[in-house]
Amino acid sequence: KFTKCTNCSQIDAKYLECDLFSNCTIGSIIPTKCTVQNGIICNGEKTFVRVASCQYCYQTHDTYHICSLETNCFSGSHQRYKSNCTVDGSIICLGNRNFSKYRKCDFQSGTRWSTTLWLSIIGGGFGADRFYLGMIGWGFFKLVSFGGLGIWSFIDVILILIGYLRPSDGSLYI
C-alpha cells in the first residue's frame, strides 16, 4: 500500500488507529496516540503522537470532507438532498469516516447574471434574455411582440436586477 520510503508519521489518518476518546471536549485540540494499522508498510516508528481536534467526522467543516453531488434538484425550490460524504484522509475524527449529510440544492448551469442583464437591456425586445435563460416559449412571444412594445422588456430588466428572473432549470447564476 505504501513504499518503504513513506514515513509512518505522515500517512493518512484513514490508515491509523488513534486513541481519540469520545469523552474529550468537542472542539478542543488534543494530542492523540496513533498506531499504524496492521498490513501497512511504512518507514519509522509505528506508534507516534498527532495533534487532533476532538470532533465527530460528520462535524468536520465542508472543506474537510467530499460529498456526492445531486444534479436533479432545483435550487429555487429550497430542496435538500441526502449526500454520501467521506472525510479527507488527513483528518483524525471520531466515528465513521463515511457518513450521510443533507445538503441544499445549489447547482449552477453556467448562466451569468451580468450576461442576462446585458442581453435584456440590449436585446430584450427580441427575447434574447429569455432565450438565454432557457425560456424558449417566452422568448418567442417576446420576439414576435417586440418585447411587448418595450414594456415587457423594461419589466424583465427590473426582474433580473432584483433576482426574480432566473434560469429555467432552477440553477443559480454564476
mmCIF file of C-alpha atoms in Angstrom:
data_model
loop_
_atom_site.group_PDB
_atom_site.id
_atom_site.type_symbol
_atom_site.label_atom_id
_atom_site.label_comp_id
_atom_site.label_asym_id
_atom_site.label_seq_id
_atom_site.Cartn_x
_atom_site.Cartn_y
_atom_site.Cartn_z
ATOM 1 C CA LYS A 1 0.000 0.000 0.000
ATOM 2 C CA PHE A 2 2.904 2.354 0.683
ATOM 3 C CA THR A 3 6.518 2.273 -0.377
ATOM 4 C CA LYS A 4 9.195 1.744 2.244
ATOM 5 C CA CYS A 5 10.275 5.383 1.937
ATOM 6 C CA THR A 6 6.906 6.644 3.261
ATOM 7 C CA ASN A 7 7.308 7.955 6.800
ATOM 8 C CA CYS A 8 4.749 6.344 9.164
ATOM 9 C CA SER A 9 4.018 9.635 10.945
ATOM 10 C CA GLN A 10 2.992 11.265 7.640
ATOM 11 C CA ILE A 11 0.491 8.742 6.286
ATOM 12 C CA ASP A 12 -3.250 9.490 6.069
ATOM 13 C CA ALA A 13 -5.368 9.134 9.193
ATOM 14 C CA LYS A 14 -7.545 6.526 7.475
ATOM 15 C CA TYR A 15 -4.616 4.082 7.835
ATOM 16 C CA LEU A 16 -4.174 4.816 11.545
ATOM 17 C CA GLU A 17 -5.830 3.720 14.764
ATOM 18 C CA CYS A 18 -5.844 6.741 17.066
ATOM 19 C CA ASP A 19 -6.844 6.990 20.728
ATOM 20 C CA LEU A 20 -9.195 9.920 20.261
ATOM 21 C CA PHE A 21 -11.566 9.405 23.161
ATOM 22 C CA SER A 22 -15.286 10.101 22.852
ATOM 23 C CA ASN A 23 -15.243 11.755 26.294
ATOM 24 C CA CYS A 24 -12.967 14.591 25.144
ATOM 25 C CA THR A 25 -14.428 18.097 24.954
ATOM 26 C CA ILE A 26 -15.818 18.666 21.462
ATOM 27 C CA GLY A 27 -13.807 21.333 19.666
ATOM 28 C CA SER A 28 -10.730 21.050 21.884
ATOM 29 C CA ILE A 29 -7.306 20.419 20.367
ATOM 30 C CA ILE A 30 -5.686 17.380 21.955
ATOM 31 C CA PRO A 31 -2.607 15.223 21.422
ATOM 32 C CA THR A 32 -3.590 11.677 20.490
ATOM 33 C CA LYS A 33 -1.553 8.483 20.274
ATOM 34 C CA CYS A 34 -1.780 6.870 16.824
ATOM 35 C CA THR A 35 -0.634 3.445 15.632
ATOM 36 C CA VAL A 36 -0.284 2.340 12.015
ATOM 37 C CA GLN A 37 -2.846 -0.344 11.089
ATOM 38 C CA ASN A 38 -1.642 -3.911 10.535
ATOM 39 C CA GLY A 39 -0.587 -4.624 6.965
ATOM 40 C CA ILE A 40 0.563 -1.070 6.259
ATOM 41 C CA ILE A 41 4.251 -0.900 5.353
ATOM 42 C CA CYS A 42 5.973 2.366 6.196
ATOM 43 C CA ASN A 43 9.291 3.714 7.442
ATOM 44 C CA GLY A 44 9.924 4.752 11.065
ATOM 45 C CA GLU A 45 8.058 4.316 14.332
ATOM 46 C CA LYS A 46 4.648 2.652 14.035
ATOM 47 C CA THR A 47 3.328 4.480 17.129
ATOM 48 C CA PHE A 48 3.510 8.277 17.470
ATOM 49 C CA VAL A 49 1.558 11.313 18.697
ATOM 50 C CA ARG A 50 -0.523 13.588 16.461
ATOM 51 C CA VAL A 51 -2.490 16.670 17.374
ATOM 52 C CA ALA A 52 -6.191 16.482 16.515
ATOM 53 C CA SER A 53 -9.412 18.381 17.048
ATOM 54 C CA CYS A 54 -11.938 16.475 19.154
ATOM 55 C CA GLN A 55 -14.915 16.170 16.794
ATOM 56 C CA TYR A 56 -17.050 13.576 15.100
ATOM 57 C CA CYS A 57 -16.360 13.054 11.409
ATOM 58 C CA TYR A 58 -19.788 14.423 10.433
ATOM 59 C CA GLN A 59 -18.936 17.654 12.317
ATOM 60 C CA THR A 60 -15.913 18.468 10.168
ATOM 61 C CA HIS A 61 -16.013 21.650 8.113
ATOM 62 C CA ASP A 62 -17.197 21.254 4.500
ATOM 63 C CA THR A 63 -13.637 21.802 3.262
ATOM 64 C CA TYR A 64 -12.505 18.640 5.106
ATOM 65 C CA HIS A 65 -14.896 16.164 3.502
ATOM 66 C CA ILE A 66 -16.061 15.340 -0.004
ATOM 67 C CA CYS A 67 -19.757 14.689 -0.675
ATOM 68 C CA SER A 68 -21.586 13.280 -3.677
ATOM 69 C CA LEU A 69 -23.429 15.866 -5.759
ATOM 70 C CA GLU A 70 -27.044 15.685 -6.919
ATOM 71 C CA THR A 71 -27.864 17.339 -10.226
ATOM 72 C CA ASN A 72 -31.583 16.513 -10.336
ATOM 73 C CA CYS A 73 -32.676 19.100 -7.822
ATOM 74 C CA PHE A 74 -33.688 22.705 -8.312
ATOM 75 C CA SER A 75 -32.081 25.418 -6.209
ATOM 76 C CA GLY A 76 -35.138 27.638 -6.490
ATOM 77 C CA SER A 77 -37.287 25.111 -4.633
ATOM 78 C CA HIS A 78 -35.158 25.156 -1.439
ATOM 79 C CA GLN A 79 -34.846 21.373 -1.637
ATOM 80 C CA ARG A 80 -32.357 19.362 0.356
ATOM 81 C CA TYR A 81 -30.910 16.035 -0.721
ATOM 82 C CA LYS A 82 -29.137 13.217 1.077
ATOM 83 C CA SER A 83 -25.479 13.067 0.131
ATOM 84 C CA ASN A 84 -22.789 10.479 0.915
ATOM 85 C CA CYS A 85 -19.670 12.097 2.374
ATOM 86 C CA THR A 86 -16.131 10.910 3.149
ATOM 87 C CA VAL A 87 -13.690 12.732 5.433
ATOM 88 C CA ASP A 88 -10.339 13.806 3.975
ATOM 89 C CA GLY A 89 -7.622 11.259 4.686
ATOM 90 C CA SER A 90 -5.531 13.678 6.744
ATOM 91 C CA ILE A 91 -8.277 14.340 9.335
ATOM 92 C CA ILE A 92 -8.437 12.431 12.637
ATOM 93 C CA CYS A 93 -12.015 12.286 13.913
ATOM 94 C CA LEU A 94 -14.432 10.258 15.999
ATOM 95 C CA GLY A 95 -16.981 7.898 14.455
ATOM 96 C CA ASN A 96 -17.390 6.635 10.920
ATOM 97 C CA ARG A 97 -15.284 8.305 8.211
ATOM 98 C CA ASN A 98 -18.181 7.809 5.763
ATOM 99 C CA PHE A 99 -21.476 9.461 6.661
ATOM 100 C CA SER A 100 -24.674 10.882 5.181
ATOM 101 C CA LYS A 101 -25.423 14.592 5.183
ATOM 102 C CA TYR A 102 -28.375 16.634 3.948
ATOM 103 C CA ARG A 103 -27.235 19.380 1.602
ATOM 104 C CA LYS A 104 -29.015 22.306 -0.001
ATOM 105 C CA CYS A 105 -29.589 22.184 -3.739
ATOM 106 C CA ASP A 106 -27.449 24.945 -5.208
ATOM 107 C CA PHE A 107 -26.196 23.731 -8.552
ATOM 108 C CA GLN A 108 -25.105 26.123 -11.294
ATOM 109 C CA SER A 109 -25.572 25.591 -15.021
ATOM 110 C CA GLY A 110 -23.154 28.298 -16.188
ATOM 111 C CA THR A 111 -25.631 31.139 -16.693
ATOM 112 C CA ARG A 112 -24.196 34.538 -15.784
ATOM 113 C CA TRP A 113 -26.337 37.225 -14.171
ATOM 114 C CA SER A 114 -24.377 40.021 -15.875
ATOM 115 C CA THR A 115 -24.821 38.436 -19.329
ATOM 116 C CA THR A 116 -28.544 38.022 -18.699
ATOM 117 C CA LEU A 117 -28.856 41.679 -17.676
ATOM 118 C CA TRP A 118 -26.968 42.943 -20.744
ATOM 119 C CA LEU A 119 -28.989 40.710 -23.070
ATOM 120 C CA SER A 120 -32.164 42.084 -21.510
ATOM 121 C CA ILE A 121 -31.044 45.719 -21.891
ATOM 122 C CA ILE A 122 -29.704 45.372 -25.433
ATOM 123 C CA GLY A 123 -31.745 42.525 -26.952
ATOM 124 C CA GLY A 124 -34.731 42.309 -24.637
ATOM 125 C CA GLY A 125 -37.110 43.470 -27.357
ATOM 126 C CA PHE A 126 -36.153 40.379 -29.360
ATOM 127 C CA GLY A 127 -36.360 37.946 -26.399
ATOM 128 C CA ALA A 128 -32.587 37.379 -26.198
ATOM 129 C CA ASP A 129 -32.665 37.322 -22.386
ATOM 130 C CA ARG A 130 -35.470 34.750 -22.236
ATOM 131 C CA PHE A 131 -33.775 32.541 -24.846
ATOM 132 C CA TYR A 132 -30.518 32.729 -22.839
ATOM 133 C CA LEU A 133 -32.352 31.673 -19.670
ATOM 134 C CA GLY A 134 -33.833 28.650 -21.465
ATOM 135 C CA MET A 135 -37.363 30.044 -21.674
ATOM 136 C CA ILE A 136 -37.802 29.367 -25.383
ATOM 137 C CA GLY A 137 -41.581 29.853 -25.482
ATOM 138 C CA TRP A 138 -41.471 33.187 -23.647
ATOM 139 C CA GLY A 139 -38.542 34.240 -25.802
ATOM 140 C CA PHE A 140 -40.567 33.570 -28.943
ATOM 141 C CA PHE A 141 -43.562 35.573 -27.642
ATOM 142 C CA LYS A 142 -41.263 38.413 -26.697
ATOM 143 C CA LEU A 143 -39.689 38.293 -30.171
ATOM 144 C CA VAL A 144 -42.954 38.493 -32.112
ATOM 145 C CA SER A 145 -44.353 41.242 -29.850
ATOM 146 C CA PHE A 146 -41.084 43.249 -29.853
ATOM 147 C CA GLY A 147 -40.859 42.857 -26.100
ATOM 148 C CA GLY A 148 -44.465 43.861 -25.555
ATOM 149 C CA LEU A 149 -43.599 47.106 -27.380
ATOM 150 C CA GLY A 150 -40.865 47.716 -24.835
ATOM 151 C CA ILE A 151 -42.964 47.365 -21.692
ATOM 152 C CA TRP A 152 -42.214 43.661 -21.200
ATOM 153 C CA SER A 153 -38.510 44.325 -21.830
ATOM 154 C CA PHE A 154 -38.449 47.057 -19.179
ATOM 155 C CA ILE A 155 -40.186 44.779 -16.657
ATOM 156 C CA ASP A 156 -37.708 41.950 -17.391
ATOM 157 C CA VAL A 157 -34.746 44.261 -16.683
ATOM 158 C CA ILE A 158 -36.240 45.036 -13.275
ATOM 159 C CA LEU A 159 -36.981 41.337 -12.593
ATOM 160 C CA ILE A 160 -33.369 40.439 -13.443
ATOM 161 C CA LEU A 161 -31.986 43.263 -11.284
ATOM 162 C CA ILE A 162 -33.915 42.115 -8.210
ATOM 163 C CA GLY A 163 -33.029 38.451 -8.835
ATOM 164 C CA TYR A 164 -36.555 37.233 -9.519
ATOM 165 C CA LEU A 165 -35.953 36.086 -13.093
ATOM 166 C CA ARG A 166 -33.536 33.136 -13.096
ATOM 167 C CA PRO A 167 -32.586 30.218 -15.404
ATOM 168 C CA SER A 168 -35.462 27.890 -16.275
ATOM 169 C CA ASP A 169 -33.635 24.805 -14.939
ATOM 170 C CA GLY A 170 -33.707 26.249 -11.400
ATOM 171 C CA SER A 171 -29.939 26.703 -11.217
ATOM 172 C CA LEU A 172 -28.185 29.667 -9.652
ATOM 173 C CA TYR A 173 -26.326 32.369 -11.559
ATOM 174 C CA ILE A 174 -22.526 32.169 -11.511
#
